[in-house]
């Protein structure tokens, strides 16, 4: 493959594909899609803010939102979320969502997919976010609207949306090649505030070591 061909392939791969996984008894509306789009824009802008600090490095972007219909109803997805919070069933939600994506041919090993399960309107976030290799899954989220990203948190991000942003940014971080911060950089006193540990907006950070690692070893940052 020529250098130009490699460059072109890399550019294509820098588009993460977000896919709404729709419960069988739900309908996708423009307002639902718009709500997801606002959250994705916040995540995209947050990554770019940190990865470009002091340099001209650019970050990945999301492609247009896709959607697929699953055979499981809302009640089943919520059940999977509940049992995937911890313990021996920790990855049940992920495995089922991953199967839905694969059945719809979203399984290209050169791409990254963010599966977002929609199973109705909730006043709280469900649990069970997980990732493996090139696939990240986030469970059903609350109906709170996201705000635009700002380094000074103005306007202030709602707490439930902050949890959703953290879950998606964290699982994508694994797909980009990062581990848990306090395991990899346990001597750094700020490891707990990292998005790869427990940091949530507006205090969610990316350690210098993580920035350098993404810039050096991940084709999604250039």
PDB file of C-alpha atoms in Angstrom:
ATOM      1  CA  UNK A   1       0.000   0.000   0.000  1.00  0.00           C
ATOM      2  CA  UNK A   2       1.351   3.436  -0.912  1.00  0.00           C
ATOM      3  CA  UNK A   3       1.918   6.156   1.676  1.00  0.00           C
ATOM      4  CA  UNK A   4      -1.031   8.144   0.329  1.00  0.00           C
ATOM      5  CA  UNK A   5      -3.266   5.060   0.540  1.00  0.00           C
ATOM      6  CA  UNK A   6      -2.220   4.470   4.133  1.00  0.00           C
ATOM      7  CA  UNK A   7      -2.948   8.092   4.986  1.00  0.00           C
ATOM      8  CA  UNK A   8      -6.360   7.863   3.382  1.00  0.00           C
ATOM      9  CA  UNK A   9      -7.196   4.670   5.296  1.00  0.00           C
ATOM     10  CA  UNK A  10      -6.134   6.299   8.557  1.00  0.00           C
ATOM     11  CA  UNK A  11      -8.370   9.307   7.958  1.00  0.00           C
ATOM     12  CA  UNK A  12     -11.322   6.989   7.427  1.00  0.00           C
ATOM     13  CA  UNK A  13     -10.560   5.151  10.670  1.00  0.00           C
ATOM     14  CA  UNK A  14     -10.593   8.398  12.646  1.00  0.00           C
ATOM     15  CA  UNK A  15     -14.374   8.470  12.414  1.00  0.00           C
ATOM     16  CA  UNK A  16     -15.868   6.576  15.351  1.00  0.00           C
ATOM     17  CA  UNK A  17     -19.257   5.133  14.414  1.00  0.00           C
ATOM     18  CA  UNK A  18     -22.037   5.760  16.962  1.00  0.00           C
ATOM     19  CA  UNK A  19     -24.949   3.312  16.702  1.00  0.00           C
ATOM     20  CA  UNK A  20     -28.224   3.585  18.593  1.00  0.00           C
ATOM     21  CA  UNK A  21     -29.393   0.088  19.540  1.00  0.00           C
ATOM     22  CA  UNK A  22     -33.154   0.390  19.703  1.00  0.00           C
ATOM     23  CA  UNK A  23     -35.289  -1.844  21.898  1.00  0.00           C
ATOM     24  CA  UNK A  24     -37.925  -3.742  19.898  1.00  0.00           C
ATOM     25  CA  UNK A  25     -40.810  -1.811  21.482  1.00  0.00           C
ATOM     26  CA  UNK A  26     -39.282   1.646  20.980  1.00  0.00           C
ATOM     27  CA  UNK A  27     -39.361   4.109  18.100  1.00  0.00           C
ATOM     28  CA  UNK A  28     -36.511   6.419  17.237  1.00  0.00           C
ATOM     29  CA  UNK A  29     -37.495  10.081  16.936  1.00  0.00           C
ATOM     30  CA  UNK A  30     -35.574  13.141  15.821  1.00  0.00           C
ATOM     31  CA  UNK A  31     -35.541  14.492  19.373  1.00  0.00           C
ATOM     32  CA  UNK A  32     -33.948  11.296  20.715  1.00  0.00           C
ATOM     33  CA  UNK A  33     -31.292  11.369  18.008  1.00  0.00           C
ATOM     34  CA  UNK A  34     -30.635  15.060  18.681  1.00  0.00           C
ATOM     35  CA  UNK A  35     -30.164  14.350  22.375  1.00  0.00           C
ATOM     36  CA  UNK A  36     -27.562  11.693  21.633  1.00  0.00           C
ATOM     37  CA  UNK A  37     -25.889  14.042  19.160  1.00  0.00           C
ATOM     38  CA  UNK A  38     -25.425  16.713  21.845  1.00  0.00           C
ATOM     39  CA  UNK A  39     -23.777  14.191  24.163  1.00  0.00           C
ATOM     40  CA  UNK A  40     -21.480  12.949  21.395  1.00  0.00           C
ATOM     41  CA  UNK A  41     -20.475  16.516  20.521  1.00  0.00           C
ATOM     42  CA  UNK A  42     -19.510  17.143  24.151  1.00  0.00           C
ATOM     43  CA  UNK A  43     -17.349  13.994  24.187  1.00  0.00           C
ATOM     44  CA  UNK A  44     -15.740  14.862  20.862  1.00  0.00           C
ATOM     45  CA  UNK A  45     -14.930  18.423  21.953  1.00  0.00           C
ATOM     46  CA  UNK A  46     -13.637  17.249  25.351  1.00  0.00           C
ATOM     47  CA  UNK A  47     -11.204  14.817  23.736  1.00  0.00           C
ATOM     48  CA  UNK A  48     -10.021  17.465  21.299  1.00  0.00           C
ATOM     49  CA  UNK A  49      -9.485  19.980  24.120  1.00  0.00           C
ATOM     50  CA  UNK A  50      -7.161  17.648  25.994  1.00  0.00           C
ATOM     51  CA  UNK A  51      -5.359  16.008  23.080  1.00  0.00           C
ATOM     52  CA  UNK A  52      -4.522  19.368  21.473  1.00  0.00           C
ATOM     53  CA  UNK A  53      -3.145  20.980  24.647  1.00  0.00           C
ATOM     54  CA  UNK A  54       0.063  22.790  23.694  1.00  0.00           C
ATOM     55  CA  UNK A  55       0.180  21.161  20.270  1.00  0.00           C
ATOM     56  CA  UNK A  56      -1.628  21.000  16.963  1.00  0.00           C
ATOM     57  CA  UNK A  57      -2.596  17.362  17.513  1.00  0.00           C
ATOM     58  CA  UNK A  58      -6.115  16.576  16.344  1.00  0.00           C
ATOM     59  CA  UNK A  59      -8.594  14.087  17.756  1.00  0.00           C
ATOM     60  CA  UNK A  60     -11.088  11.638  16.298  1.00  0.00           C
ATOM     61  CA  UNK A  61     -14.616  12.693  15.393  1.00  0.00           C
ATOM     62  CA  UNK A  62     -17.918  10.855  15.307  1.00  0.00           C
ATOM     63  CA  UNK A  63     -19.614   9.949  12.051  1.00  0.00           C
ATOM     64  CA  UNK A  64     -23.343  10.437  11.599  1.00  0.00           C
ATOM     65  CA  UNK A  65     -25.444   8.492  14.088  1.00  0.00           C
ATOM     66  CA  UNK A  66     -26.624   5.097  12.835  1.00  0.00           C
ATOM     67  CA  UNK A  67     -29.404   2.980  14.319  1.00  0.00           C
ATOM     68  CA  UNK A  68     -30.401  -0.673  14.453  1.00  0.00           C
ATOM     69  CA  UNK A  69     -33.460  -2.418  15.832  1.00  0.00           C
ATOM     70  CA  UNK A  70     -32.870  -5.199  18.327  1.00  0.00           C
ATOM     71  CA  UNK A  71     -35.099  -8.205  19.033  1.00  0.00           C
ATOM     72  CA  UNK A  72     -35.104  -7.490  22.789  1.00  0.00           C
ATOM     73  CA  UNK A  73     -37.716  -5.258  24.367  1.00  0.00           C
ATOM     74  CA  UNK A  74     -37.053  -2.433  26.812  1.00  0.00           C
ATOM     75  CA  UNK A  75     -37.731  -4.553  29.888  1.00  0.00           C
ATOM     76  CA  UNK A  76     -35.116  -7.090  28.801  1.00  0.00           C
ATOM     77  CA  UNK A  77     -32.471  -4.427  28.173  1.00  0.00           C
ATOM     78  CA  UNK A  78     -33.102  -2.891  31.591  1.00  0.00           C
ATOM     79  CA  UNK A  79     -32.808  -6.353  33.161  1.00  0.00           C
ATOM     80  CA  UNK A  80     -29.474  -6.904  31.420  1.00  0.00           C
ATOM     81  CA  UNK A  81     -28.327  -3.518  32.655  1.00  0.00           C
ATOM     82  CA  UNK A  82     -29.285  -4.345  36.231  1.00  0.00           C
ATOM     83  CA  UNK A  83     -27.374  -7.636  36.316  1.00  0.00           C
ATOM     84  CA  UNK A  84     -24.361  -6.166  34.520  1.00  0.00           C
ATOM     85  CA  UNK A  85     -23.581  -3.620  37.229  1.00  0.00           C
ATOM     86  CA  UNK A  86     -21.087  -6.005  38.859  1.00  0.00           C
ATOM     87  CA  UNK A  87     -20.393  -9.646  39.660  1.00  0.00           C
ATOM     88  CA  UNK A  88     -20.414 -12.711  37.386  1.00  0.00           C
ATOM     89  CA  UNK A  89     -22.833 -11.111  34.893  1.00  0.00           C
ATOM     90  CA  UNK A  90     -20.753  -7.952  34.513  1.00  0.00           C
ATOM     91  CA  UNK A  91     -20.554  -8.224  30.705  1.00  0.00           C
ATOM     92  CA  UNK A  92     -23.999  -9.632  29.867  1.00  0.00           C
ATOM     93  CA  UNK A  93     -25.270  -6.290  28.565  1.00  0.00           C
ATOM     94  CA  UNK A  94     -22.135  -5.759  26.508  1.00  0.00           C
ATOM     95  CA  UNK A  95     -22.209  -9.218  24.927  1.00  0.00           C
ATOM     96  CA  UNK A  96     -25.864  -8.890  23.913  1.00  0.00           C
ATOM     97  CA  UNK A  97     -25.372  -5.420  22.461  1.00  0.00           C
ATOM     98  CA  UNK A  98     -22.235  -6.526  20.641  1.00  0.00           C
ATOM     99  CA  UNK A  99     -24.188  -9.375  19.034  1.00  0.00           C
ATOM    100  CA  UNK A 100     -26.767  -6.884  17.754  1.00  0.00           C
ATOM    101  CA  UNK A 101     -24.032  -4.803  16.142  1.00  0.00           C
ATOM    102  CA  UNK A 102     -22.376  -7.850  14.596  1.00  0.00           C
ATOM    103  CA  UNK A 103     -25.671  -9.147  13.175  1.00  0.00           C
ATOM    104  CA  UNK A 104     -25.984  -5.790  11.418  1.00  0.00           C
ATOM    105  CA  UNK A 105     -22.453  -6.026  10.044  1.00  0.00           C
ATOM    106  CA  UNK A 106     -20.973  -3.420  12.382  1.00  0.00           C
ATOM    107  CA  UNK A 107     -17.911  -5.540  13.035  1.00  0.00           C
ATOM    108  CA  UNK A 108     -15.127  -4.116  10.875  1.00  0.00           C
ATOM    109  CA  UNK A 109     -11.909  -4.694  12.899  1.00  0.00           C
ATOM    110  CA  UNK A 110     -10.466  -1.438  11.554  1.00  0.00           C
ATOM    111  CA  UNK A 111     -13.271   0.699  12.944  1.00  0.00           C
ATOM    112  CA  UNK A 112     -14.480   1.638  16.417  1.00  0.00           C
ATOM    113  CA  UNK A 113     -18.171   1.445  17.290  1.00  0.00           C
ATOM    114  CA  UNK A 114     -19.992   3.135  20.152  1.00  0.00           C
ATOM    115  CA  UNK A 115     -23.242   1.277  20.801  1.00  0.00           C
ATOM    116  CA  UNK A 116     -25.862   3.317  22.688  1.00  0.00           C
ATOM    117  CA  UNK A 117     -28.853   1.363  23.940  1.00  0.00           C
ATOM    118  CA  UNK A 118     -32.210   3.140  23.849  1.00  0.00           C
ATOM    119  CA  UNK A 119     -34.938   1.469  25.889  1.00  0.00           C
ATOM    120  CA  UNK A 120     -37.220   4.378  26.798  1.00  0.00           C
ATOM    121  CA  UNK A 121     -37.175   7.606  28.770  1.00  0.00           C
ATOM    122  CA  UNK A 122     -35.602   7.417  32.230  1.00  0.00           C
ATOM    123  CA  UNK A 123     -35.005   9.827  35.078  1.00  0.00           C
ATOM    124  CA  UNK A 124     -31.822   7.963  35.985  1.00  0.00           C
ATOM    125  CA  UNK A 125     -28.902   6.295  34.211  1.00  0.00           C
ATOM    126  CA  UNK A 126     -28.675   2.541  33.903  1.00  0.00           C
ATOM    127  CA  UNK A 127     -25.453   0.635  34.525  1.00  0.00           C
ATOM    128  CA  UNK A 128     -23.319  -1.851  32.630  1.00  0.00           C
ATOM    129  CA  UNK A 129     -21.063   0.219  30.355  1.00  0.00           C
ATOM    130  CA  UNK A 130     -18.223  -1.893  28.987  1.00  0.00           C
ATOM    131  CA  UNK A 131     -15.855  -2.273  26.058  1.00  0.00           C
ATOM    132  CA  UNK A 132     -13.591  -4.747  24.299  1.00  0.00           C
ATOM    133  CA  UNK A 133     -11.202  -4.118  21.442  1.00  0.00           C
ATOM    134  CA  UNK A 134     -13.030  -1.918  18.915  1.00  0.00           C
ATOM    135  CA  UNK A 135     -16.482  -1.875  20.524  1.00  0.00           C
ATOM    136  CA  UNK A 136     -17.794   0.263  23.401  1.00  0.00           C
ATOM    137  CA  UNK A 137     -21.320  -0.039  24.792  1.00  0.00           C
ATOM    138  CA  UNK A 138     -23.210   2.347  27.052  1.00  0.00           C
ATOM    139  CA  UNK A 139     -26.497   1.348  28.713  1.00  0.00           C
ATOM    140  CA  UNK A 140     -29.790   3.292  28.623  1.00  0.00           C
ATOM    141  CA  UNK A 141     -29.300   6.834  29.907  1.00  0.00           C
ATOM    142  CA  UNK A 142     -31.482   9.517  31.443  1.00  0.00           C
ATOM    143  CA  UNK A 143     -33.423  11.978  29.303  1.00  0.00           C
ATOM    144  CA  UNK A 144     -31.399  14.959  30.537  1.00  0.00           C
ATOM    145  CA  UNK A 145     -30.082  17.210  27.765  1.00  0.00           C
ATOM    146  CA  UNK A 146     -26.356  17.728  27.379  1.00  0.00           C
ATOM    147  CA  UNK A 147     -24.790  21.179  27.092  1.00  0.00           C
ATOM    148  CA  UNK A 148     -21.920  22.360  24.924  1.00  0.00           C
ATOM    149  CA  UNK A 149     -18.456  21.534  26.201  1.00  0.00           C
ATOM    150  CA  UNK A 150     -16.651  24.413  27.883  1.00  0.00           C
ATOM    151  CA  UNK A 151     -13.325  24.254  29.713  1.00  0.00           C
ATOM    152  CA  UNK A 152     -14.833  26.387  32.498  1.00  0.00           C
ATOM    153  CA  UNK A 153     -18.082  24.353  32.675  1.00  0.00           C
ATOM    154  CA  UNK A 154     -20.316  27.232  31.594  1.00  0.00           C
ATOM    155  CA  UNK A 155     -23.081  26.330  31.057  1.00  0.00           C
ATOM    156  CA  UNK A 156     -22.899  23.672  33.765  1.00  0.00           C
ATOM    157  CA  UNK A 157     -23.298  20.077  32.642  1.00  0.00           C
ATOM    158  CA  UNK A 158     -26.175  18.222  34.369  1.00  0.00           C
ATOM    159  CA  UNK A 159     -24.940  15.499  36.739  1.00  0.00           C
ATOM    160  CA  UNK A 160     -26.660  12.580  34.995  1.00  0.00           C
ATOM    161  CA  UNK A 161     -25.339  13.661  31.608  1.00  0.00           C
ATOM    162  CA  UNK A 162     -21.896  13.946  33.174  1.00  0.00           C
ATOM    163  CA  UNK A 163     -22.135  10.277  34.155  1.00  0.00           C
ATOM    164  CA  UNK A 164     -23.091   9.360  30.589  1.00  0.00           C
ATOM    165  CA  UNK A 165     -20.229  11.392  29.120  1.00  0.00           C
ATOM    166  CA  UNK A 166     -17.826   9.727  31.535  1.00  0.00           C
ATOM    167  CA  UNK A 167     -19.069   6.224  30.664  1.00  0.00           C
ATOM    168  CA  UNK A 168     -18.713   6.753  26.909  1.00  0.00           C
ATOM    169  CA  UNK A 169     -15.395   8.623  27.083  1.00  0.00           C
ATOM    170  CA  UNK A 170     -13.966   5.991  29.443  1.00  0.00           C
ATOM    171  CA  UNK A 171     -14.981   2.984  27.355  1.00  0.00           C
ATOM    172  CA  UNK A 172     -13.742   4.644  24.171  1.00  0.00           C
ATOM    173  CA  UNK A 173     -10.458   5.266  25.979  1.00  0.00           C
ATOM    174  CA  UNK A 174     -10.066   1.501  26.334  1.00  0.00           C
ATOM    175  CA  UNK A 175     -10.746   1.122  22.598  1.00  0.00           C
ATOM    176  CA  UNK A 176      -8.009   3.696  21.926  1.00  0.00           C
ATOM    177  CA  UNK A 177      -5.553   1.601  23.950  1.00  0.00           C
ATOM    178  CA  UNK A 178      -5.642   3.109  27.458  1.00  0.00           C
ATOM    179  CA  UNK A 179      -5.903   1.174  30.715  1.00  0.00           C
ATOM    180  CA  UNK A 180      -7.150   2.325  34.105  1.00  0.00           C
ATOM    181  CA  UNK A 181      -5.160   5.342  35.188  1.00  0.00           C
ATOM    182  CA  UNK A 182      -4.442   4.409  38.800  1.00  0.00           C
ATOM    183  CA  UNK A 183      -3.169   1.024  37.630  1.00  0.00           C
ATOM    184  CA  UNK A 184      -0.905   2.454  34.935  1.00  0.00           C
ATOM    185  CA  UNK A 185       0.175   5.630  36.762  1.00  0.00           C
ATOM    186  CA  UNK A 186      -0.404   4.824  40.407  1.00  0.00           C
ATOM    187  CA  UNK A 187       2.276   7.254  41.585  1.00  0.00           C
ATOM    188  CA  UNK A 188       0.470  10.215  40.023  1.00  0.00           C
ATOM    189  CA  UNK A 189      -1.554  11.981  42.717  1.00  0.00           C
ATOM    190  CA  UNK A 190      -4.133  13.080  40.104  1.00  0.00           C
ATOM    191  CA  UNK A 191      -4.856   9.614  38.739  1.00  0.00           C
ATOM    192  CA  UNK A 192      -8.291   9.476  40.389  1.00  0.00           C
ATOM    193  CA  UNK A 193      -9.509  12.513  38.421  1.00  0.00           C
ATOM    194  CA  UNK A 194      -8.719  10.958  35.050  1.00  0.00           C
ATOM    195  CA  UNK A 195     -11.487   9.876  32.702  1.00  0.00           C
ATOM    196  CA  UNK A 196      -9.858   6.463  32.753  1.00  0.00           C
ATOM    197  CA  UNK A 197     -10.447   6.181  36.486  1.00  0.00           C
ATOM    198  CA  UNK A 198     -13.368   7.896  38.235  1.00  0.00           C
ATOM    199  CA  UNK A 199     -13.171  11.498  37.018  1.00  0.00           C
ATOM    200  CA  UNK A 200     -16.439  12.947  35.756  1.00  0.00           C
ATOM    201  CA  UNK A 201     -17.236  16.279  34.127  1.00  0.00           C
ATOM    202  CA  UNK A 202     -16.658  19.046  34.925  1.00  0.00           C
ATOM    203  CA  UNK A 203     -13.548  17.788  36.767  1.00  0.00           C
ATOM    204  CA  UNK A 204     -12.723  14.955  34.362  1.00  0.00           C
ATOM    205  CA  UNK A 205      -9.128  15.212  33.168  1.00  0.00           C
ATOM    206  CA  UNK A 206      -6.601  13.417  30.994  1.00  0.00           C
ATOM    207  CA  UNK A 207      -3.125  12.936  32.452  1.00  0.00           C
ATOM    208  CA  UNK A 208      -0.120  14.142  30.489  1.00  0.00           C
ATOM    209  CA  UNK A 209       1.066  10.549  30.268  1.00  0.00           C
ATOM    210  CA  UNK A 210      -2.245   9.507  28.713  1.00  0.00           C
ATOM    211  CA  UNK A 211      -2.145  12.381  26.231  1.00  0.00           C
ATOM    212  CA  UNK A 212       1.388  11.435  25.188  1.00  0.00           C
ATOM    213  CA  UNK A 213       0.418   7.780  24.854  1.00  0.00           C
ATOM    214  CA  UNK A 214      -2.557   8.546  22.616  1.00  0.00           C
ATOM    215  CA  UNK A 215      -0.521  10.919  20.465  1.00  0.00           C
ATOM    216  CA  UNK A 216       2.263   8.377  20.030  1.00  0.00           C
ATOM    217  CA  UNK A 217       0.459   5.068  19.716  1.00  0.00           C
ATOM    218  CA  UNK A 218      -3.133   5.610  18.595  1.00  0.00           C
ATOM    219  CA  UNK A 219      -3.992   6.290  14.953  1.00  0.00           C
ATOM    220  CA  UNK A 220      -7.132   8.069  16.149  1.00  0.00           C
ATOM    221  CA  UNK A 221      -5.079  11.098  17.215  1.00  0.00           C
ATOM    222  CA  UNK A 222      -2.842  12.836  14.701  1.00  0.00           C
TER     223      UNK A 222
END
